[in-house]
mmCIF file of C-alpha atoms in Angstrom:
data_model
loop_
_atom_site.group_PDB
_atom_site.id
_atom_site.type_symbol
_atom_site.label_atom_id
_atom_site.label_comp_id
_atom_site.label_asym_id
_atom_site.label_seq_id
_atom_site.Cartn_x
_atom_site.Cartn_y
_atom_site.Cartn_z
ATOM 1 C CA MET A 45 56.040 96.858 99.124
ATOM 2 C CA GLU A 46 54.514 98.000 95.653
ATOM 3 C CA LYS A 47 51.737 96.026 94.059
ATOM 4 C CA TYR A 48 51.233 94.423 90.741
ATOM 5 C CA GLN A 49 48.570 92.554 88.655
ATOM 6 C CA ILE A 50 49.005 89.536 86.541
ATOM 7 C CA ILE A 51 47.541 89.266 82.960
ATOM 8 C CA THR A 52 46.832 85.975 81.896
ATOM 9 C CA SER A 53 46.736 84.639 78.135
ATOM 10 C CA ILE A 54 45.398 81.396 77.410
ATOM 11 C CA GLU A 55 47.435 79.760 74.556
ATOM 12 C CA ASP A 56 47.534 76.447 72.668
ATOM 13 C CA MET A 57 49.119 74.986 75.446
ATOM 14 C CA GLY A 58 47.645 76.522 78.341
ATOM 15 C CA PRO A 59 47.493 79.656 80.451
ATOM 16 C CA TYR A 60 50.596 81.948 80.858
ATOM 17 C CA VAL A 61 51.384 84.992 82.537
ATOM 18 C CA SER A 62 51.674 87.304 79.513
ATOM 19 C CA LYS A 63 52.136 90.631 80.996
ATOM 20 C CA LEU A 64 52.487 92.336 84.627
ATOM 21 C CA ILE A 65 50.841 95.488 85.546
ATOM 22 C CA LEU A 66 53.052 97.508 87.771
ATOM 23 C CA HIS A 67 51.258 99.922 90.244
ATOM 24 C CA MET A 68 53.549 102.685 90.247
ATOM 25 C CA PRO A 69 53.598 105.322 92.921
ATOM 26 C CA TYR A 70 53.912 108.362 90.703
ATOM 27 C CA GLU A 71 53.417 108.913 86.908
ATOM 28 C CA VAL A 72 55.980 107.618 84.532
ATOM 29 C CA GLN A 73 56.558 108.406 80.834
ATOM 30 C CA CYS A 74 57.373 106.363 78.024
ATOM 31 C CA ALA A 75 60.645 107.628 77.481
ATOM 32 C CA GLU A 76 61.574 106.923 81.125
ATOM 33 C CA ILE A 77 61.452 103.233 80.932
ATOM 34 C CA SER A 78 62.519 100.286 78.928
ATOM 35 C CA GLU A 79 62.951 96.569 78.838
ATOM 36 C CA GLN A 80 66.292 97.216 80.906
ATOM 37 C CA SER A 81 64.200 99.079 83.523
ATOM 38 C CA PHE A 82 62.970 95.967 85.545
ATOM 39 C CA ASN A 83 64.606 92.884 86.812
ATOM 40 C CA VAL A 84 61.911 89.906 86.723
ATOM 41 C CA TYR A 85 62.248 87.174 89.137
ATOM 42 C CA VAL A 86 59.393 84.570 89.728
ATOM 43 C CA GLU A 87 58.559 81.490 91.692
ATOM 44 C CA ARG A 88 55.794 79.053 90.791
ATOM 45 C CA ARG A 89 54.412 78.096 94.106
ATOM 46 C CA ASP A 90 51.745 75.473 95.164
ATOM 47 C CA LYS A 91 48.717 77.155 96.065
ATOM 48 C CA GLN A 92 47.712 74.649 99.258
ATOM 49 C CA THR A 93 51.668 74.242 100.608
ATOM 50 C CA ASP A 94 53.429 77.551 99.018
ATOM 51 C CA GLU A 95 56.100 75.508 98.272
ATOM 52 C CA VAL A 96 58.004 75.898 95.131
ATOM 53 C CA ILE A 97 57.174 73.415 92.343
ATOM 54 C CA VAL A 98 59.308 71.027 91.259
ATOM 55 C CA SER A 99 58.292 70.348 87.467
ATOM 56 C CA LYS A 100 58.734 67.143 85.700
ATOM 57 C CA SER A 101 58.853 66.883 81.684
ATOM 58 C CA PHE A 102 56.193 64.768 80.449
ATOM 59 C CA VAL A 103 58.435 63.955 77.407
ATOM 60 C CA THR A 104 61.972 63.311 79.161
ATOM 61 C CA GLY A 105 60.877 62.958 82.778
ATOM 62 C CA GLU A 106 63.890 65.403 83.937
ATOM 63 C CA GLU A 107 62.918 67.404 87.083
ATOM 64 C CA SER A 108 63.365 71.222 87.249
ATOM 65 C CA ILE A 109 62.807 73.651 90.124
ATOM 66 C CA SER A 110 60.100 76.225 89.119
ATOM 67 C CA LYS A 111 61.967 79.190 89.818
ATOM 68 C CA GLY A 112 64.019 82.141 88.049
ATOM 69 C CA TYR A 113 64.452 85.178 85.774
ATOM 70 C CA GLN A 114 62.024 86.207 82.845
ATOM 71 C CA LYS A 115 63.526 88.795 80.363
ATOM 72 C CA PRO A 116 60.606 91.408 79.806
ATOM 73 C CA LEU A 117 59.639 91.633 75.803
ATOM 74 C CA ALA A 118 58.425 95.186 76.275
ATOM 75 C CA VAL A 119 57.913 97.777 78.935
ATOM 76 C CA TYR A 120 55.351 100.858 78.720
ATOM 77 C CA PRO A 121 52.900 103.199 80.420
ATOM 78 C CA CYS A 122 49.373 101.516 80.241
ATOM 79 C CA ASP A 123 45.861 101.784 81.615
ATOM 80 C CA ALA A 124 44.139 99.405 83.980
ATOM 81 C CA LEU A 125 43.938 96.604 81.243
ATOM 82 C CA GLY A 126 47.412 96.852 79.976
ATOM 83 C CA ASN A 127 46.844 98.876 76.971
ATOM 84 C CA ARG A 128 49.837 101.201 75.669
ATOM 85 C CA LYS A 129 49.659 104.617 76.909
ATOM 86 C CA THR A 130 52.005 107.789 76.470
ATOM 87 C CA VAL A 131 51.822 108.378 80.239
ATOM 88 C CA SER A 132 50.646 106.643 83.504
ATOM 89 C CA ASN A 133 50.931 105.500 86.823
ATOM 90 C CA LEU A 134 50.655 101.723 85.765
ATOM 91 C CA THR A 135 53.499 100.348 83.769
ATOM 92 C CA ALA A 136 53.075 96.981 81.844
ATOM 93 C CA VAL A 137 55.850 94.396 81.565
ATOM 94 C CA GLU A 138 54.998 92.227 78.382
ATOM 95 C CA LEU A 139 56.821 88.658 79.249
ATOM 96 C CA PRO A 140 57.567 85.772 76.890
ATOM 97 C CA GLU A 141 55.210 82.497 77.062
ATOM 98 C CA GLU A 142 57.758 80.241 78.746
ATOM 99 C CA ALA A 143 57.455 77.721 81.333
ATOM 100 C CA LEU A 144 57.977 80.145 84.234
ATOM 101 C CA GLY A 145 55.012 81.893 83.320
ATOM 102 C CA ARG A 146 52.753 78.792 83.161
ATOM 103 C CA ARG A 147 49.714 79.316 85.248
ATOM 104 C CA ILE A 148 48.676 75.375 85.585
ATOM 105 C CA GLU A 149 50.894 72.329 86.877
ATOM 106 C CA GLY A 150 50.020 69.058 86.455
ATOM 107 C CA ASP A 151 49.984 65.989 83.760
ATOM 108 C CA VAL A 152 47.579 64.433 81.329
ATOM 109 C CA LEU A 153 45.558 63.287 84.405
ATOM 110 C CA GLN A 154 45.333 65.984 86.583
ATOM 111 C CA ASN A 155 46.226 69.676 86.668
ATOM 112 C CA ARG A 156 45.908 72.621 89.120
ATOM 113 C CA PHE A 157 46.404 76.213 89.070
ATOM 114 C CA ILE A 158 49.378 77.492 91.003
ATOM 115 C CA ASN A 159 50.728 81.072 92.079
ATOM 116 C CA ASN A 160 53.226 82.952 89.667
ATOM 117 C CA ALA A 161 54.781 84.969 92.565
ATOM 118 C CA TYR A 162 56.897 87.742 91.127
ATOM 119 C CA ARG A 163 59.359 90.076 92.507
ATOM 120 C CA VAL A 164 60.220 92.799 90.003
ATOM 121 C CA THR A 165 62.716 95.502 90.718
ATOM 122 C CA LEU A 166 63.273 98.799 89.298
ATOM 123 C CA LEU A 167 66.887 99.119 88.030
ATOM 124 C CA HIS A 168 67.315 102.915 87.909
ATOM 125 C CA THR A 169 65.878 106.209 88.824
ATOM 126 C CA LEU A 170 63.225 107.649 87.092
ATOM 127 C CA GLY A 171 63.409 111.390 85.254
ATOM 128 C CA ARG A 172 66.945 111.768 87.022
ATOM 129 C CA GLU A 173 64.901 111.892 90.253
ATOM 130 C CA PRO A 174 66.941 110.163 93.197
ATOM 131 C CA GLU A 175 63.500 109.469 95.117
ATOM 132 C CA LYS A 176 61.832 107.772 91.774
ATOM 133 C CA SER A 177 63.979 104.489 92.462
ATOM 134 C CA GLY A 178 64.412 101.605 94.578
ATOM 135 C CA LEU A 179 60.988 100.187 93.829
ATOM 136 C CA VAL A 180 60.178 96.627 94.581
ATOM 137 C CA PHE A 181 57.050 94.584 93.285
ATOM 138 C CA ASP A 182 56.341 91.895 95.170
ATOM 139 C CA GLU A 183 52.397 92.033 96.228
ATOM 140 C CA CYS A 184 50.001 90.339 93.671
ATOM 141 C CA ILE A 185 46.425 92.156 93.869
ATOM 142 C CA GLY A 186 44.671 90.324 91.376
ATOM 143 C CA GLU A 187 44.560 88.283 87.905
ATOM 144 C CA ILE A 188 43.099 89.607 84.447
ATOM 145 C CA CYS A 189 42.006 86.958 82.000
ATOM 146 C CA PRO A 190 40.317 89.028 79.258
ATOM 147 C CA GLN A 191 39.479 85.619 77.277
ATOM 148 C CA LEU A 192 37.369 84.693 80.314
ATOM 149 C CA GLU A 193 35.305 87.685 80.258
ATOM 150 C CA GLY A 194 31.584 86.441 80.343
ATOM 151 C CA TRP A 195 32.290 83.073 82.066
ATOM 152 C CA LYS A 196 31.208 81.849 85.516
ATOM 153 C CA GLN A 197 31.012 79.051 87.633
ATOM 154 C CA GLU A 198 28.715 76.948 89.650
ATOM 155 C CA GLU A 199 29.248 74.270 92.529
ATOM 156 C CA PRO A 200 25.627 72.743 92.955
ATOM 157 C CA GLN A 201 25.407 71.204 96.539
ATOM 158 C CA GLU A 202 23.273 68.437 95.530
ATOM 159 C CA GLU A 203 24.683 65.184 96.181
ATOM 160 C CA GLY A 204 26.176 63.716 92.698
ATOM 161 C CA ALA A 205 25.685 66.974 91.008
ATOM 162 C CA LEU A 206 28.541 68.019 88.891
ATOM 163 C CA LYS A 207 30.443 71.557 89.193
ATOM 164 C CA PHE A 208 30.298 73.409 85.829
ATOM 165 C CA GLY A 209 31.609 76.125 83.954
ATOM 166 C CA TYR A 210 29.348 78.489 81.575
ATOM 167 C CA PHE A 211 29.937 81.345 79.109
ATOM 168 C CA GLU A 212 26.628 83.806 79.343
ATOM 169 C CA PRO A 213 26.407 85.825 76.115
ATOM 170 C CA GLU A 214 25.282 89.674 76.828
ATOM 171 C CA GLU A 215 21.653 90.753 76.271
ATOM 172 C CA VAL A 216 20.071 87.191 75.727
ATOM 173 C CA SER A 217 16.367 87.981 74.802
ATOM 174 C CA GLY A 218 15.446 84.744 73.033
ATOM 175 C CA PRO A 219 16.326 81.187 72.317
ATOM 176 C CA ILE A 220 19.942 80.604 71.361
ATOM 177 C CA PRO A 221 22.186 77.535 70.747
ATOM 178 C CA LEU A 222 23.984 75.565 73.372
ATOM 179 C CA VAL A 223 27.519 74.106 73.352
ATOM 180 C CA VAL A 224 28.421 71.411 75.627
ATOM 181 C CA TRP A 225 32.034 70.724 76.137
ATOM 182 C CA LEU A 226 33.567 67.870 77.627
ATOM 183 C CA HIS A 227 36.970 68.289 79.029
ATOM 184 C CA GLY A 228 39.755 65.919 78.792
ATOM 185 C CA ALA A 229 41.267 63.957 81.732
ATOM 186 C CA GLY A 230 43.599 66.423 83.002
ATOM 187 C CA GLU A 231 41.075 69.018 83.657
ATOM 188 C CA GLY A 232 38.798 66.945 85.914
ATOM 189 C CA GLY A 233 38.835 67.456 90.005
ATOM 190 C CA LEU A 234 37.245 69.907 92.265
ATOM 191 C CA ASP A 235 38.177 73.446 90.644
ATOM 192 C CA PRO A 236 35.488 73.971 87.777
ATOM 193 C CA LYS A 237 37.950 76.872 86.229
ATOM 194 C CA ILE A 238 40.548 73.994 85.549
ATOM 195 C CA ALA A 239 37.649 72.803 83.070
ATOM 196 C CA TYR A 240 37.005 75.871 80.922
ATOM 197 C CA GLY A 241 40.343 77.884 81.695
ATOM 198 C CA SER A 242 43.170 75.505 81.389
ATOM 199 C CA ASN A 243 43.018 75.320 77.575
ATOM 200 C CA LYS A 244 41.673 77.283 74.522
ATOM 201 C CA THR A 245 37.814 76.346 75.438
ATOM 202 C CA SER A 246 37.105 80.073 76.050
ATOM 203 C CA ASN A 247 37.572 80.324 72.297
ATOM 204 C CA ILE A 248 34.151 78.959 72.024
ATOM 205 C CA SER A 249 32.840 82.219 73.281
ATOM 206 C CA SER A 250 35.045 84.619 71.266
ATOM 207 C CA PRO A 251 33.075 86.378 68.817
ATOM 208 C CA ALA A 252 35.300 84.757 65.786
ATOM 209 C CA PHE A 253 33.369 81.308 66.949
ATOM 210 C CA GLN A 254 30.055 82.817 68.297
ATOM 211 C CA LYS A 255 29.162 84.192 64.605
ATOM 212 C CA TYR A 256 29.127 80.775 63.566
ATOM 213 C CA PHE A 257 25.977 80.417 65.997
ATOM 214 C CA GLY A 258 24.283 83.313 64.638
ATOM 215 C CA GLY A 259 26.231 85.777 66.947
ATOM 216 C CA LYS A 260 25.287 84.213 70.642
ATOM 217 C CA ALA A 261 25.567 80.718 72.044
ATOM 218 C CA TRP A 262 25.699 79.285 75.633
ATOM 219 C CA VAL A 263 28.706 77.323 76.111
ATOM 220 C CA LEU A 264 28.449 74.916 79.241
ATOM 221 C CA VAL A 265 31.617 72.895 80.609
ATOM 222 C CA PRO A 266 30.651 70.219 83.198
ATOM 223 C CA GLN A 267 33.654 69.180 85.558
ATOM 224 C CA CYS A 268 34.091 65.517 86.173
ATOM 225 C CA PRO A 269 35.318 64.487 89.929
ATOM 226 C CA THR A 270 37.644 61.771 88.411
ATOM 227 C CA VAL A 271 37.692 61.118 84.756
ATOM 228 C CA TRP A 272 34.674 60.516 82.440
ATOM 229 C CA MET A 273 35.992 56.995 81.400
ATOM 230 C CA ASP A 274 35.226 55.922 85.339
ATOM 231 C CA ASP A 275 32.972 52.810 85.189
ATOM 232 C CA GLY A 276 32.952 52.216 89.037
ATOM 233 C CA VAL A 277 35.754 49.572 88.376
ATOM 234 C CA GLU A 278 38.181 50.815 86.404
ATOM 235 C CA LYS A 279 38.916 54.605 85.733
ATOM 236 C CA LEU A 280 40.689 53.935 82.406
ATOM 237 C CA GLY A 281 39.495 50.606 80.821
ATOM 238 C CA LYS A 282 37.913 49.710 77.692
ATOM 239 C CA SER A 283 34.162 49.110 78.814
ATOM 240 C CA ASN A 284 32.994 52.127 77.082
ATOM 241 C CA GLN A 285 30.684 52.926 80.211
ATOM 242 C CA SER A 286 30.473 55.394 82.858
ATOM 243 C CA ILE A 287 29.331 56.099 85.746
ATOM 244 C CA TYR A 288 28.727 59.980 85.071
ATOM 245 C CA VAL A 289 26.208 59.523 81.987
ATOM 246 C CA LYS A 290 23.185 60.490 84.272
ATOM 247 C CA PRO A 291 24.912 63.450 86.089
ATOM 248 C CA VAL A 292 26.082 64.844 82.779
ATOM 249 C CA LYS A 293 22.616 64.710 81.460
ATOM 250 C CA GLU A 294 21.120 66.156 84.712
ATOM 251 C CA CYS A 295 23.808 68.618 84.538
ATOM 252 C CA ILE A 296 22.527 69.750 80.986
ATOM 253 C CA ASP A 297 18.873 69.528 81.741
ATOM 254 C CA ASN A 298 18.952 71.724 84.789
ATOM 255 C CA PHE A 299 21.176 74.348 83.055
ATOM 256 C CA ILE A 300 18.518 74.369 80.327
ATOM 257 C CA ARG A 301 15.526 74.380 82.819
ATOM 258 C CA GLN A 302 17.014 77.567 84.672
ATOM 259 C CA ARG A 303 17.306 79.174 80.994
ATOM 260 C CA ASP A 304 13.682 78.017 79.963
ATOM 261 C CA SER A 305 12.844 80.042 76.752
ATOM 262 C CA LEU A 306 16.540 81.439 76.099
ATOM 263 C CA VAL A 307 18.108 77.811 74.717
ATOM 264 C CA ASP A 308 17.016 76.642 71.442
ATOM 265 C CA ARG A 309 16.576 72.809 71.803
ATOM 266 C CA SER A 310 17.152 72.306 67.876
ATOM 267 C CA ARG A 311 20.545 73.387 68.235
ATOM 268 C CA ILE A 312 22.005 71.615 71.406
ATOM 269 C CA TYR A 313 25.585 70.530 70.474
ATOM 270 C CA VAL A 314 28.221 68.313 72.026
ATOM 271 C CA GLY A 315 31.677 67.993 71.991
ATOM 272 C CA GLY A 316 34.921 67.044 74.068
ATOM 273 C CA LEU A 317 38.783 66.185 74.012
ATOM 274 C CA SER A 318 40.192 63.014 74.829
ATOM 275 C CA ASN A 319 38.501 61.475 77.856
ATOM 276 C CA GLY A 320 35.713 63.841 76.917
ATOM 277 C CA GLY A 321 35.680 62.530 73.379
ATOM 278 C CA PHE A 322 34.705 59.092 75.031
ATOM 279 C CA MET A 323 32.074 61.014 76.850
ATOM 280 C CA THR A 324 30.752 62.401 73.572
ATOM 281 C CA MET A 325 30.138 59.267 72.166
ATOM 282 C CA ARG A 326 28.813 57.867 75.341
ATOM 283 C CA MET A 327 26.537 60.636 75.343
ATOM 284 C CA LEU A 328 25.434 60.348 71.884
ATOM 285 C CA PHE A 329 25.036 56.465 71.958
ATOM 286 C CA ASP A 330 22.649 57.124 75.453
ATOM 287 C CA TYR A 331 20.812 60.077 73.928
ATOM 288 C CA PRO A 332 20.464 59.786 70.499
ATOM 289 C CA ASP A 333 17.787 62.153 69.629
ATOM 290 C CA PHE A 334 18.842 65.056 72.257
ATOM 291 C CA PHE A 335 22.123 66.267 70.077
ATOM 292 C CA ALA A 336 21.952 68.412 67.243
ATOM 293 C CA ALA A 337 25.733 67.453 66.263
ATOM 294 C CA ALA A 338 28.695 66.452 67.993
ATOM 295 C CA ILE A 339 32.684 66.773 67.701
ATOM 296 C CA PRO A 340 34.550 64.085 69.358
ATOM 297 C CA VAL A 341 38.321 64.918 69.419
ATOM 298 C CA CYS A 342 40.983 61.986 70.255
ATOM 299 C CA GLU A 343 38.306 60.179 71.456
ATOM 300 C CA VAL A 344 39.000 57.158 73.868
ATOM 301 C CA PHE A 345 35.472 55.222 72.865
ATOM 302 C CA TYR A 346 36.805 51.551 71.855
ATOM 303 C CA SER A 347 34.963 50.625 68.522
ATOM 304 C CA GLN A 348 35.206 46.923 69.483
ATOM 305 C CA ASN A 349 32.966 47.214 72.203
ATOM 306 C CA ILE A 350 30.221 49.324 69.700
ATOM 307 C CA THR A 351 27.227 46.880 68.342
ATOM 308 C CA ASP A 352 26.117 47.555 65.042
ATOM 309 C CA GLU A 353 22.597 48.214 66.514
ATOM 310 C CA MET A 354 24.406 51.305 68.707
ATOM 311 C CA LEU A 355 25.785 52.472 65.616
ATOM 312 C CA GLU A 356 22.296 52.497 63.901
ATOM 313 C CA SER A 357 20.837 54.612 66.824
ATOM 314 C CA ILE A 358 23.407 57.340 65.993
ATOM 315 C CA LYS A 359 23.859 57.283 62.122
ATOM 316 C CA HIS A 360 21.461 60.471 61.824
ATOM 317 C CA ILE A 361 23.567 62.820 63.869
ATOM 318 C CA PRO A 362 25.944 64.922 62.259
ATOM 319 C CA ILE A 363 29.271 64.153 63.562
ATOM 320 C CA TRP A 364 32.833 65.523 62.654
ATOM 321 C CA PHE A 365 35.877 63.424 64.431
ATOM 322 C CA ALA A 366 39.429 64.842 64.531
ATOM 323 C CA HIS A 367 42.380 62.668 65.661
ATOM 324 C CA ALA A 368 46.195 62.436 64.559
ATOM 325 C CA LYS A 369 47.871 59.033 63.440
ATOM 326 C CA PRO A 370 50.339 58.849 65.692
ATOM 327 C CA ASP A 371 48.503 59.499 68.993
ATOM 328 C CA GLU A 372 50.719 58.739 71.772
ATOM 329 C CA LEU A 373 47.696 57.921 73.853
ATOM 330 C CA VAL A 374 44.820 57.240 72.251
ATOM 331 C CA PRO A 375 45.358 54.761 69.082
ATOM 332 C CA PRO A 376 42.938 55.832 66.146
ATOM 333 C CA ARG A 377 42.879 52.449 64.961
ATOM 334 C CA GLU A 378 41.093 51.153 67.857
ATOM 335 C CA THR A 379 38.889 53.981 68.350
ATOM 336 C CA SER A 380 37.656 56.586 66.121
ATOM 337 C CA LEU A 381 38.985 55.470 62.870
ATOM 338 C CA PRO A 382 37.032 52.279 62.851
ATOM 339 C CA THR A 383 33.965 53.703 64.289
ATOM 340 C CA TYR A 384 33.696 56.596 61.579
ATOM 341 C CA HIS A 385 34.199 53.606 58.880
ATOM 342 C CA ARG A 386 31.328 51.737 60.369
ATOM 343 C CA LEU A 387 28.974 54.456 60.614
ATOM 344 C CA LYS A 388 29.918 55.220 56.727
ATOM 345 C CA ALA A 389 29.069 51.784 55.847
ATOM 346 C CA ALA A 390 25.843 51.912 57.736
ATOM 347 C CA GLY A 391 24.656 54.718 55.836
ATOM 348 C CA ALA A 392 25.817 58.050 57.719
ATOM 349 C CA GLU A 393 25.998 61.044 55.342
ATOM 350 C CA ASN A 394 27.025 63.941 57.542
ATOM 351 C CA VAL A 395 29.762 62.405 59.035
ATOM 352 C CA HIS A 396 33.520 63.559 58.670
ATOM 353 C CA PHE A 397 36.793 62.830 59.855
ATOM 354 C CA THR A 398 39.889 65.135 60.018
ATOM 355 C CA TYR A 399 43.172 62.854 60.219
ATOM 356 C CA TYR A 400 46.635 64.218 60.958
ATOM 357 C CA LEU A 401 49.781 62.555 59.991
ATOM 358 C CA TYR A 402 51.369 64.438 63.008
ATOM 359 C CA MET A 403 50.865 67.491 64.890
ATOM 360 C CA GLN A 404 52.596 70.689 64.361
ATOM 361 C CA ASP A 405 52.162 74.419 64.647
ATOM 362 C CA LEU A 406 49.627 75.882 61.846
ATOM 363 C CA THR A 407 49.418 79.239 63.251
ATOM 364 C CA GLY A 408 52.868 80.376 62.144
ATOM 365 C CA ARG A 409 53.512 81.488 66.195
ATOM 366 C CA TYR A 410 55.840 78.658 66.969
ATOM 367 C CA LYS A 411 58.916 77.609 65.133
ATOM 368 C CA ASP A 412 61.932 75.427 66.129
ATOM 369 C CA ALA A 413 65.283 76.264 66.263
ATOM 370 C CA PHE A 414 65.647 76.110 62.352
ATOM 371 C CA GLY A 415 62.516 78.162 61.582
ATOM 372 C CA GLN A 416 60.166 75.474 61.126
ATOM 373 C CA PRO A 417 56.595 74.844 62.388
ATOM 374 C CA VAL A 418 57.259 73.298 65.917
ATOM 375 C CA ARG A 419 56.181 69.501 66.147
ATOM 376 C CA MET A 420 53.822 68.955 69.104
ATOM 377 C CA PHE A 421 52.316 66.508 71.308
ATOM 378 C CA ASN A 422 50.414 64.221 68.810
ATOM 379 C CA HIS A 423 47.518 63.645 71.230
ATOM 380 C CA ALA A 424 46.909 67.424 71.232
ATOM 381 C CA VAL A 425 44.557 67.528 68.203
ATOM 382 C CA TRP A 426 42.239 69.746 70.440
ATOM 383 C CA VAL A 427 44.698 72.629 69.660
ATOM 384 C CA HIS A 428 43.978 72.650 66.002
ATOM 385 C CA VAL A 429 40.136 72.334 67.029
ATOM 386 C CA PHE A 430 40.009 75.209 69.571
ATOM 387 C CA ASN A 431 41.776 77.463 66.604
ATOM 388 C CA ASP A 432 39.174 76.226 64.143
ATOM 389 C CA GLU A 433 41.981 74.840 62.000
ATOM 390 C CA CYS A 434 39.876 71.619 60.824
ATOM 391 C CA HIS A 435 38.844 71.487 57.370
ATOM 392 C CA THR A 436 39.465 68.012 55.314
ATOM 393 C CA GLU A 437 37.865 64.821 55.193
ATOM 394 C CA LEU A 438 39.665 61.588 55.526
ATOM 395 C CA ASP A 439 40.835 61.508 52.079
ATOM 396 C CA GLY A 440 42.287 64.995 52.330
ATOM 397 C CA SER A 441 39.541 66.998 50.405
ATOM 398 C CA ALA A 442 37.661 69.627 51.757
ATOM 399 C CA VAL A 443 34.448 69.525 53.851
ATOM 400 C CA LEU A 444 31.332 70.927 52.339
ATOM 401 C CA SER A 445 28.150 72.291 53.615
ATOM 402 C CA GLY A 446 25.950 73.800 51.284
ATOM 403 C CA GLY A 447 28.503 73.104 48.566
ATOM 404 C CA GLU A 448 31.068 75.477 50.179
ATOM 405 C CA PRO A 449 34.338 74.605 52.192
ATOM 406 C CA VAL A 450 33.878 74.862 55.956
ATOM 407 C CA SER A 451 35.502 74.743 59.051
ATOM 408 C CA ILE A 452 34.692 72.362 62.042
ATOM 409 C CA TRP A 453 33.148 75.123 64.013
ATOM 410 C CA GLU A 454 31.228 76.557 61.211
ATOM 411 C CA TRP A 455 30.133 73.178 60.113
ATOM 412 C CA LEU A 456 28.833 72.535 63.530
ATOM 413 C CA GLY A 457 26.778 76.040 63.407
ATOM 414 C CA THR A 458 24.910 74.817 60.434
ATOM 415 C CA CYS A 459 23.547 71.836 61.898
ATOM 416 C CA LYS A 460 20.217 71.474 63.518
ATOM 417 C CA LYS A 461 17.571 68.864 64.507
#
């Protein structure tokens, strides 16, 4: 029984196994191995029951058993982090981003991490030495996810206290900004890692994003046990109320209190996607003098239940909405769009709205059978937000800050109370 490690990469539609690191019993040279050297079989198993998962397509409803073979993209000797070497007793097996390698299972209301159980078989001898053959790697000894470096999580024991994940920058010596991110309905539950590690929330901790906040910023991701829209009667109603308002604020306040002089209270930001977009708006209305700016993404806060007085209370807050016109789950004409127009009519000056006619890949990585950018779930506007690809006003013109075009995260970093 030989050992392997998993390297997970968090992509636009979630975390996938991008690479396996095989712990070879002897050194291997680059010329000795190739993509044809290994047979890679995987079963996606439930962590609790250890049963092979039966996946159901959100689009078609079709069911499929989550097991099968993956074809390696590349094979080479590597170091402990999977970086290419000429000779090593570790071997990297790069894998495609496909369903069998997906690290989570669930739907828009609930997700969970699963076990990707691999069996990797060496198909030939190495260096014409018969003893260097017949290897089977089927014992996983851990996971590496470079994007989650610096992330931690806490599970407070106090009754009603929310679990949370957070990013801690290195060598914080003075007050720096705090970004509070509120997850969608599918990231709630009892595993804080789902809230920050099942989509590209971790991009906020990347150097490309951190530079917008002066090089360093805390990121706090509270986790909701049910859904943020839970008002105590309905979990997904239109009341615009939530039983989690005070627990979220207490989570934020406690986080700041424990870091006292290390949080810049003039630069506390809040954002969230879908159900978290709802909670973003709820927090603004309940604490209109607390946050420096906000990013509500495909938010589910119904404008019909927002009074003019409520809008007056938040019109001073910089807000950047993002939504897609054909959103399958949250109709923008009932939520973000009228709220934006009403804020502008009330005199809000630093309020913006990026509106997509449809959702498609903007990175160039994902193409359909005709070589065109792949179309995606129209609710998933957070994909563009996490990739910092929001730049435009509702009329299609560039959002400007200081007379220069800015992206959504660049803009956020300029906002200050």
